[in-house]
Coordinates of C-alpha atoms in Angstrom, one line a residue:
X1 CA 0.0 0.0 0.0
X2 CA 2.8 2.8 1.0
X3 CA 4.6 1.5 -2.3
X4 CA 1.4 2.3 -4.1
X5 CA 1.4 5.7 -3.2
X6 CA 4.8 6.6 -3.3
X7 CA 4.4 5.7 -7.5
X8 CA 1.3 7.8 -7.4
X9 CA 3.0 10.7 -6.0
X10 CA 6.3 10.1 -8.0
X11 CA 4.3 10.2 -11.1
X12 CA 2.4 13.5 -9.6
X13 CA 5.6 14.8 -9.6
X14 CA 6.7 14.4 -12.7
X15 CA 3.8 14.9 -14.5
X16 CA 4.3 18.4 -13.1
X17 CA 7.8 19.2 -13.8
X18 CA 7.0 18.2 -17.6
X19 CA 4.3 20.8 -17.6
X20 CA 5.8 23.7 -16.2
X21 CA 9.1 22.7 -18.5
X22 CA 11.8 22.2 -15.7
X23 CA 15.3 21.0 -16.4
X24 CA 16.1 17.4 -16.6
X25 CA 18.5 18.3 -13.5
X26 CA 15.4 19.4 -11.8
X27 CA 13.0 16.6 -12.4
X28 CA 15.9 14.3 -11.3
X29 CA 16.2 15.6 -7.8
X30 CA 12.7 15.5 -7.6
X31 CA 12.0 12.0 -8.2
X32 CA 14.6 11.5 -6.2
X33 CA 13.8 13.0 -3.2
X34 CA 10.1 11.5 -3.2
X35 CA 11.4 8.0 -3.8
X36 CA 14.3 9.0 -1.2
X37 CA 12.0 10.0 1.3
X38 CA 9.8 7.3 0.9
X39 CA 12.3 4.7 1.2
X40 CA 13.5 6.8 4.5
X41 CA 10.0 6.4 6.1
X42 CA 9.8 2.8 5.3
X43 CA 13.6 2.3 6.8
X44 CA 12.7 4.4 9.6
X45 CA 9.5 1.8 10.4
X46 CA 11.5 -1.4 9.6
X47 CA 14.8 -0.4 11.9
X48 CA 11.9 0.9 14.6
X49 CA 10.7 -2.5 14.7
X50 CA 13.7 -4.4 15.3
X51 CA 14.5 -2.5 17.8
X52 CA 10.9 -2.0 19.8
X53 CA 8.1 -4.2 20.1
X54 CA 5.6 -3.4 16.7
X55 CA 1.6 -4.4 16.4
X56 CA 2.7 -7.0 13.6
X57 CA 4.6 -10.1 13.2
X58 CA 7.1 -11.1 14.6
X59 CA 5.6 -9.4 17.9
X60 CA 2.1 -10.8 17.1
X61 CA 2.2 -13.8 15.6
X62 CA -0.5 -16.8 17.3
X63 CA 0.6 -20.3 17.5
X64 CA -2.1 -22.1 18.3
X65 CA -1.3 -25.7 18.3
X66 CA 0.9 -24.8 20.9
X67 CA -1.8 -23.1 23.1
X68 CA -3.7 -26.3 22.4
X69 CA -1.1 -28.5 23.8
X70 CA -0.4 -26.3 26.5
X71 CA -3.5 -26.3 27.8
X72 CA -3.6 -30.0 27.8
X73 CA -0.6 -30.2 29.2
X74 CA -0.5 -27.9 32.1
X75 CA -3.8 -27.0 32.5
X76 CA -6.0 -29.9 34.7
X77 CA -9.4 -30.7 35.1
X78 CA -10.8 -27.7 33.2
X79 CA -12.1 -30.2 30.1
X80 CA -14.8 -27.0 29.5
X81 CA -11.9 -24.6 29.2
X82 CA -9.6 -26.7 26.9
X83 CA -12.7 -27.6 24.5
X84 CA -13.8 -23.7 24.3
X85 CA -11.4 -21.3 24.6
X86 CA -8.5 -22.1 21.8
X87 CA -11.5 -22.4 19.1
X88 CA -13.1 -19.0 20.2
X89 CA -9.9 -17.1 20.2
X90 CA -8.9 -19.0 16.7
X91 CA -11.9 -18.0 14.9
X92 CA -12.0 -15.1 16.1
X93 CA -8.5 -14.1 15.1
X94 CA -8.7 -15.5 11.3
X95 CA -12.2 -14.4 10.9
X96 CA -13.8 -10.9 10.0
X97 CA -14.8 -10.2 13.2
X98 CA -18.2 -7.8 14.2
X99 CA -17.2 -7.4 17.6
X100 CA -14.5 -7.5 19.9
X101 CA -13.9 -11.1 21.6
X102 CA -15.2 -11.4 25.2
X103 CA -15.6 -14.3 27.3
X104 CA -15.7 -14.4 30.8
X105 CA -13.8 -16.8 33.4
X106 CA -15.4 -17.5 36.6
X107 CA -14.9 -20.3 39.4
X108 CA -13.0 -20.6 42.8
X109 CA -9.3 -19.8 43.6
X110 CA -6.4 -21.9 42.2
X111 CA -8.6 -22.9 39.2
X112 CA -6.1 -22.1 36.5
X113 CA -8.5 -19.0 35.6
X114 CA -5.3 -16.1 35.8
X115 CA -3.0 -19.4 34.4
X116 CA -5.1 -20.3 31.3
X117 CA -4.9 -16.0 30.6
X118 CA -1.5 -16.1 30.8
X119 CA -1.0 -19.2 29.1
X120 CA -3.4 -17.5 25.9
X121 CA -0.7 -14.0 26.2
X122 CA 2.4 -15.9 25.7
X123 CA 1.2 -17.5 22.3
X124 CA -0.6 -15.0 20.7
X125 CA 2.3 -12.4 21.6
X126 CA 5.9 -12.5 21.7
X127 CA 6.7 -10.8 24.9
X128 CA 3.8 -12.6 26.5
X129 CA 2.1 -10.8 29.0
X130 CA 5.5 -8.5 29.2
X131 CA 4.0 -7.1 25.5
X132 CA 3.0 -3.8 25.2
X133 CA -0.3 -5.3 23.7
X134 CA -0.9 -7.5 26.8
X135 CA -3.0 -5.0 29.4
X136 CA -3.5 -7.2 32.7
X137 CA -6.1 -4.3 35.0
X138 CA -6.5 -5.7 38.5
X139 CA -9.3 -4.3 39.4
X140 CA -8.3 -4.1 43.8
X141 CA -4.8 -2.5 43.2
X142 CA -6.3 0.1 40.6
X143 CA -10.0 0.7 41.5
X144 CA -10.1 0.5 45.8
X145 CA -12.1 3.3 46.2
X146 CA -16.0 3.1 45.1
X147 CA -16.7 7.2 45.8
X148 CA -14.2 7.7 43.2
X149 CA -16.4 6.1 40.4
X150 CA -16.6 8.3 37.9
X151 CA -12.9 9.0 37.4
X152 CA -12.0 5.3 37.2
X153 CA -14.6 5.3 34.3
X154 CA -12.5 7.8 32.4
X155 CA -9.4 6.3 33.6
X156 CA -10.4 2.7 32.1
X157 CA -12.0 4.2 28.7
X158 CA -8.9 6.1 28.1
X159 CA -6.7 3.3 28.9
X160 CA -8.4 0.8 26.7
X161 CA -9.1 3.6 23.7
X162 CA -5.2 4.1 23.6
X163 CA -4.6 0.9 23.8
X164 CA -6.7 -0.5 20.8
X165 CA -5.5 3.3 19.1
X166 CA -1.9 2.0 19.1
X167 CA -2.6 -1.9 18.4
X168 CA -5.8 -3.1 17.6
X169 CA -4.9 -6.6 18.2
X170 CA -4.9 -6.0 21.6
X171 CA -5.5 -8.6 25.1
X172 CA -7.1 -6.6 28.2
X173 CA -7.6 -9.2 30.7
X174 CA -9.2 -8.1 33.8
X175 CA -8.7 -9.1 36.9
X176 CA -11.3 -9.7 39.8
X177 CA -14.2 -8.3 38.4
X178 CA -16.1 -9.6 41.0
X179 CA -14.3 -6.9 43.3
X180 CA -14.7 -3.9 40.8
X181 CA -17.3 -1.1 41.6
X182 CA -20.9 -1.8 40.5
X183 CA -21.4 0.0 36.5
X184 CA -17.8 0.6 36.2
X185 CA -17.6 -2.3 33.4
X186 CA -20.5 -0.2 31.7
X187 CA -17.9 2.9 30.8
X188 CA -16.4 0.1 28.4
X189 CA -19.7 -1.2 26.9
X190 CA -18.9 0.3 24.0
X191 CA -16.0 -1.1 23.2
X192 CA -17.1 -4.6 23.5
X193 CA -20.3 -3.5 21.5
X194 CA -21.6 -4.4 17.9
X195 CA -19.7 -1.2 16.0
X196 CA -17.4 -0.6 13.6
X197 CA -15.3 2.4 15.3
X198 CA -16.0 4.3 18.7
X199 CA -14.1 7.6 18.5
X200 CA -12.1 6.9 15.0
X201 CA -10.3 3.2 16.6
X202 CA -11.3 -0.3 15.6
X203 CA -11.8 -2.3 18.4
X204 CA -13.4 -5.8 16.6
X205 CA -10.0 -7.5 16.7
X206 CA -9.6 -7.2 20.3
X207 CA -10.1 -9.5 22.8
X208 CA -11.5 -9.4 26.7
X209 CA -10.9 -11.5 29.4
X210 CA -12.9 -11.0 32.8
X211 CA -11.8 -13.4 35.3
X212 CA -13.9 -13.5 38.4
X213 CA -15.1 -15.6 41.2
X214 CA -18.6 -14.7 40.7
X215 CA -21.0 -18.1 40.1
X216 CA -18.6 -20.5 41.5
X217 CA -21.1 -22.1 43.9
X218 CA -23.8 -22.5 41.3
X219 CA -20.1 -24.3 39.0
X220 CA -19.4 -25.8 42.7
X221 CA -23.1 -27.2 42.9
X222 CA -23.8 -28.3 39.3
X223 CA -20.5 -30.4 39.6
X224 CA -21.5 -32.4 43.0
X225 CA -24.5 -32.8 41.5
X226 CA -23.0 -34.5 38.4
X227 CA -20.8 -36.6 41.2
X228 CA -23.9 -37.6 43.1
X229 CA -25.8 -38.8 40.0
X230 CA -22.8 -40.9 39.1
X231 CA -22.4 -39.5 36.0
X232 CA -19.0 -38.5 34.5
X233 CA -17.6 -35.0 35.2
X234 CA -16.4 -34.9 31.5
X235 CA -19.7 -35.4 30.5
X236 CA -20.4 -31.8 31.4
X237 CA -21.0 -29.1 29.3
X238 CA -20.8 -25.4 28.7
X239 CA -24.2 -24.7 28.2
X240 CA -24.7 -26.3 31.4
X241 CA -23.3 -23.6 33.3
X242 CA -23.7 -20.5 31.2
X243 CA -27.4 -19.5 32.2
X244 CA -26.6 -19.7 36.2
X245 CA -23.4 -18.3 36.3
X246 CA -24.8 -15.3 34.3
X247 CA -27.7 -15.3 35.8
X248 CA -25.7 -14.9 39.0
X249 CA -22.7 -12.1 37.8
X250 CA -25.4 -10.0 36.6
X251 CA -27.7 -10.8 39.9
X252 CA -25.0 -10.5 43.0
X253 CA -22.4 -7.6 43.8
X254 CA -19.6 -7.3 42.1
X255 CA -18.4 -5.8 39.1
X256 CA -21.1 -7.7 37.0
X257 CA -24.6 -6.4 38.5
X258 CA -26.9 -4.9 36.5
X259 CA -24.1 -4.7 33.6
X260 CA -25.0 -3.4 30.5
X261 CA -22.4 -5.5 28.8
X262 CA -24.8 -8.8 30.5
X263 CA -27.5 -7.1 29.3
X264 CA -26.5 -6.0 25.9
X265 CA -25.4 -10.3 25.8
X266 CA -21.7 -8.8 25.1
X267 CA -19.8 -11.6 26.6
X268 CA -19.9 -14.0 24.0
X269 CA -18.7 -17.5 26.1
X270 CA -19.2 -17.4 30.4
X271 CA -16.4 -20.5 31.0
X272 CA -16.4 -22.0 33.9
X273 CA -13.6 -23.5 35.3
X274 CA -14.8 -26.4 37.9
X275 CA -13.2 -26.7 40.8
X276 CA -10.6 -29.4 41.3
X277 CA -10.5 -33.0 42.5
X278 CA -7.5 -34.0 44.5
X279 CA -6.1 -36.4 41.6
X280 CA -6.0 -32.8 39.7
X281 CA -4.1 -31.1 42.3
X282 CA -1.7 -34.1 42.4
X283 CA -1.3 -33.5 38.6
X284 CA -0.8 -29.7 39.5
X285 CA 2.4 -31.0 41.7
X286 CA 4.2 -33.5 39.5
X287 CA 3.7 -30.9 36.8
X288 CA 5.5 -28.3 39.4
X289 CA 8.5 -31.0 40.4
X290 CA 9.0 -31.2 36.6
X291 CA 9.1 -27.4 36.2
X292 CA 11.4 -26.9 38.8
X293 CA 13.8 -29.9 37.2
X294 CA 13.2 -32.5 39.6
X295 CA 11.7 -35.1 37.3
X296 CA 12.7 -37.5 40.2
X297 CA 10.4 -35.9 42.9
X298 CA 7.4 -36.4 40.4
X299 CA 8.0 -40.2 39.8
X300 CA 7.7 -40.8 43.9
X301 CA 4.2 -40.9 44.1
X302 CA 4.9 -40.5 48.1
X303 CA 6.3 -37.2 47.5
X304 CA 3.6 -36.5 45.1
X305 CA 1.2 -37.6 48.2
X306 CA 2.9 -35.9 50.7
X307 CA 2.3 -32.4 49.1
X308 CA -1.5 -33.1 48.3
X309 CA -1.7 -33.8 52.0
X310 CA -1.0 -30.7 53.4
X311 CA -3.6 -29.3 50.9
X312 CA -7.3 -28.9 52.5
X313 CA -10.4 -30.5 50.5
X314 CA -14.5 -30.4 51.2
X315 CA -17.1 -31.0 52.1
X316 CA -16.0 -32.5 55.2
X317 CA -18.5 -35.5 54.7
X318 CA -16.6 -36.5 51.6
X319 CA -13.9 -34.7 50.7
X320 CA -12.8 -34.0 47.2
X321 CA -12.5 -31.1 46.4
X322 CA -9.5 -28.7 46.8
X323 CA -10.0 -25.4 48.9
X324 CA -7.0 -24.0 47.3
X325 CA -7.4 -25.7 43.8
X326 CA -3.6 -25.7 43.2
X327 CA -2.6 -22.3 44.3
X328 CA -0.7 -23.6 47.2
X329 CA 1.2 -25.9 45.6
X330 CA 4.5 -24.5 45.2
X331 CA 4.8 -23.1 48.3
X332 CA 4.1 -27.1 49.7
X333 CA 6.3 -28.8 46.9
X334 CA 9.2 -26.1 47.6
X335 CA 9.4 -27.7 51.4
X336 CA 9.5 -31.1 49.8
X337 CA 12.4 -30.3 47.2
X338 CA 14.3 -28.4 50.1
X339 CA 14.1 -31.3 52.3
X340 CA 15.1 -33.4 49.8
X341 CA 18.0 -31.1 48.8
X342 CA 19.6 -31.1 52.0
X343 CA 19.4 -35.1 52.7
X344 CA 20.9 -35.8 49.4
X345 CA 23.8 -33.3 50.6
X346 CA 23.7 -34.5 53.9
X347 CA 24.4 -38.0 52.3
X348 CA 27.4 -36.6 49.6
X349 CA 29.0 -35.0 52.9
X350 CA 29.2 -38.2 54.6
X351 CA 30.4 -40.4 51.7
X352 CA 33.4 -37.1 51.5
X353 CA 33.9 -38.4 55.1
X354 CA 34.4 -42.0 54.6
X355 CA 37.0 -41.4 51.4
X356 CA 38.8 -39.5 53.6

């Protein structure tokens, strides 16, 4: 396209030096300096984006087979999640989309809700959730104060208007909705909304994620119901959850009531992410061992045992699921790789001895 229109106003210029009889010197140093400055803007662009992060490939540039194996790889007992959320993103992104991407996570702690975000950032941008693209709004550390209302509405329009302004590929994924102030989700509707432009930017390509706890005992209750009829939890579906836990954000305080963006049906997919069994959060902790290069500690299913242990689960009458989901589990596994550490050195130092 710039090419285009640097031989359109080459020819321009020409075309006029013919007419008005200039010098062949003349009409040289003219082409020149339009072609010259031409190539100088498009050097200027290309050297800017080796050396800063640019809304285009390589910077952008989804993989998502990866994502997809990611997902099934380090993500556990969130079957709803991994079926959902790599198609809607994925269509979304090689489609002609009519509105911006939203969907919505909700469900306990330690779910993998903040986890499966990241995991989305770091494989549809190069610098992950480090990129400039990546906007991760946590709504206690920047809304606190509920009397201050309307300037967080201005705040957040003007920080997701610049945002989509400079990159309309852009990922705002916000954090603990359930804990913003009531309507302040509303100052945004219209950037999640059904238009082509709002204030001269695009916003269609972008996408919205709203993590929040909201509806996790209607997910909670739907899932030991599903136990208690001795029917499989994989056999459970989105559309199984999507009308309660709607129902319930737009019903219940929190940053969801009475939102025009419910209202409006904005949020195109309401995920739940179920809360997990202890064989997931055992999972969670052989998947931590290998992270932290202890292939060894994963294998022992002792160790593996003596983590999930310290972890709580409920109801009391038959417990089996997590409190913590696996949010605690480094800070458990840690203790059993540091206790492991120092017997194995304990052990070197007194083989040293007995050389000696």
């Amino acid at each position: 396209m710039k090419s285009s229109r640097f031989f359109v106003v080459s020819t321009l210029v020409c075309v006029s030096f013919l007419c008005v009889g200039a010098e062949p010197l003349s009409l040289i140093v003219g082409v020149a300096s339009v072609f010259g400055g031409g190539l100088l803007v498009a050097f200027k662009g290309t050297l800017r984006c080796k050396l800063f992060e640019c809304c285009d490939a390589p910077y952008i540039n989804p993989n998502f087979e990866i994502l997809r194996n990611e997902l099934r790889t380090k993500v556990f007992g969130q079957h709803i999640v991994l079926q959902n959320v790599v198609a809607a993103i994925e269509t979304h992104w090689n489609g002609q989309p009519v509105k911006p991407l939203v969907m919505s996570f909700h469900g306990y702690t330690g779910c993998g809700k903040n986890y499966v975000a990241s995991l989305i950032a770091e494989n549809l941008y190069k610098n992950g959730m480090k990129s400039s693209f990546v906007h991760h709004i946590v709504a206690s550390a920047e809304f606190p104060d509920i009397s201050r209302i309307y300037e967080y509405e201005e705040k957040l329009r003007k920080q997701i208007h610049d945002a989509a302004q400079s990159c309309a590929q852009s990922l705002f994924i916000i954090d603990e909705v359930d804990k913003m102030p009531e309507r302040l989700l509303s100052a945004i509707k219209s950037y999640m909304d059904y238009y082509q432009s709002v204030k001269g930017v695009d916003f269609r390509k972008s996408i919205f994620l709203l993590l929040s706890n909201k509806g996790a005992s209607d997910i909670l209750g739907i899932t030991i119901a599903q136990h208690e009829a001795g029917k499989e939890r994989a056999a459970l579906r989105l559309n199984d959850f999507e009308g309660k836990v709607a129902h319930d954000s737009f019903n219940r305080e929190g940053g969801l009531k009475m939102s025009e963006i419910i209202s409006n049906h904005l949020i195109d997919h309401y995920l739940p992410f179920l809360p997990l069994e202890r064989s997931h959060v055992e999972q969670c902790i052989g998947a931590y061992f290998e992270l932290q290069h202890r292939p060894e500690l994963a294998r022992q299913k002792d160790k593996v045992k003596l983590v999930a242990d310290q972890l709580k689960y409920f109801p009391n009458d038959n417990p089996i699921y997590s409190s913590s989901g696996c949010k605690r589990v480094a800070m458990k596994a840690d203790l059993i790789i540091a206790s492991n550490q120092q017997r194995r050195e304990k052990h070197e130092g007194h083989d040293q001895n007995d050389e000696l």
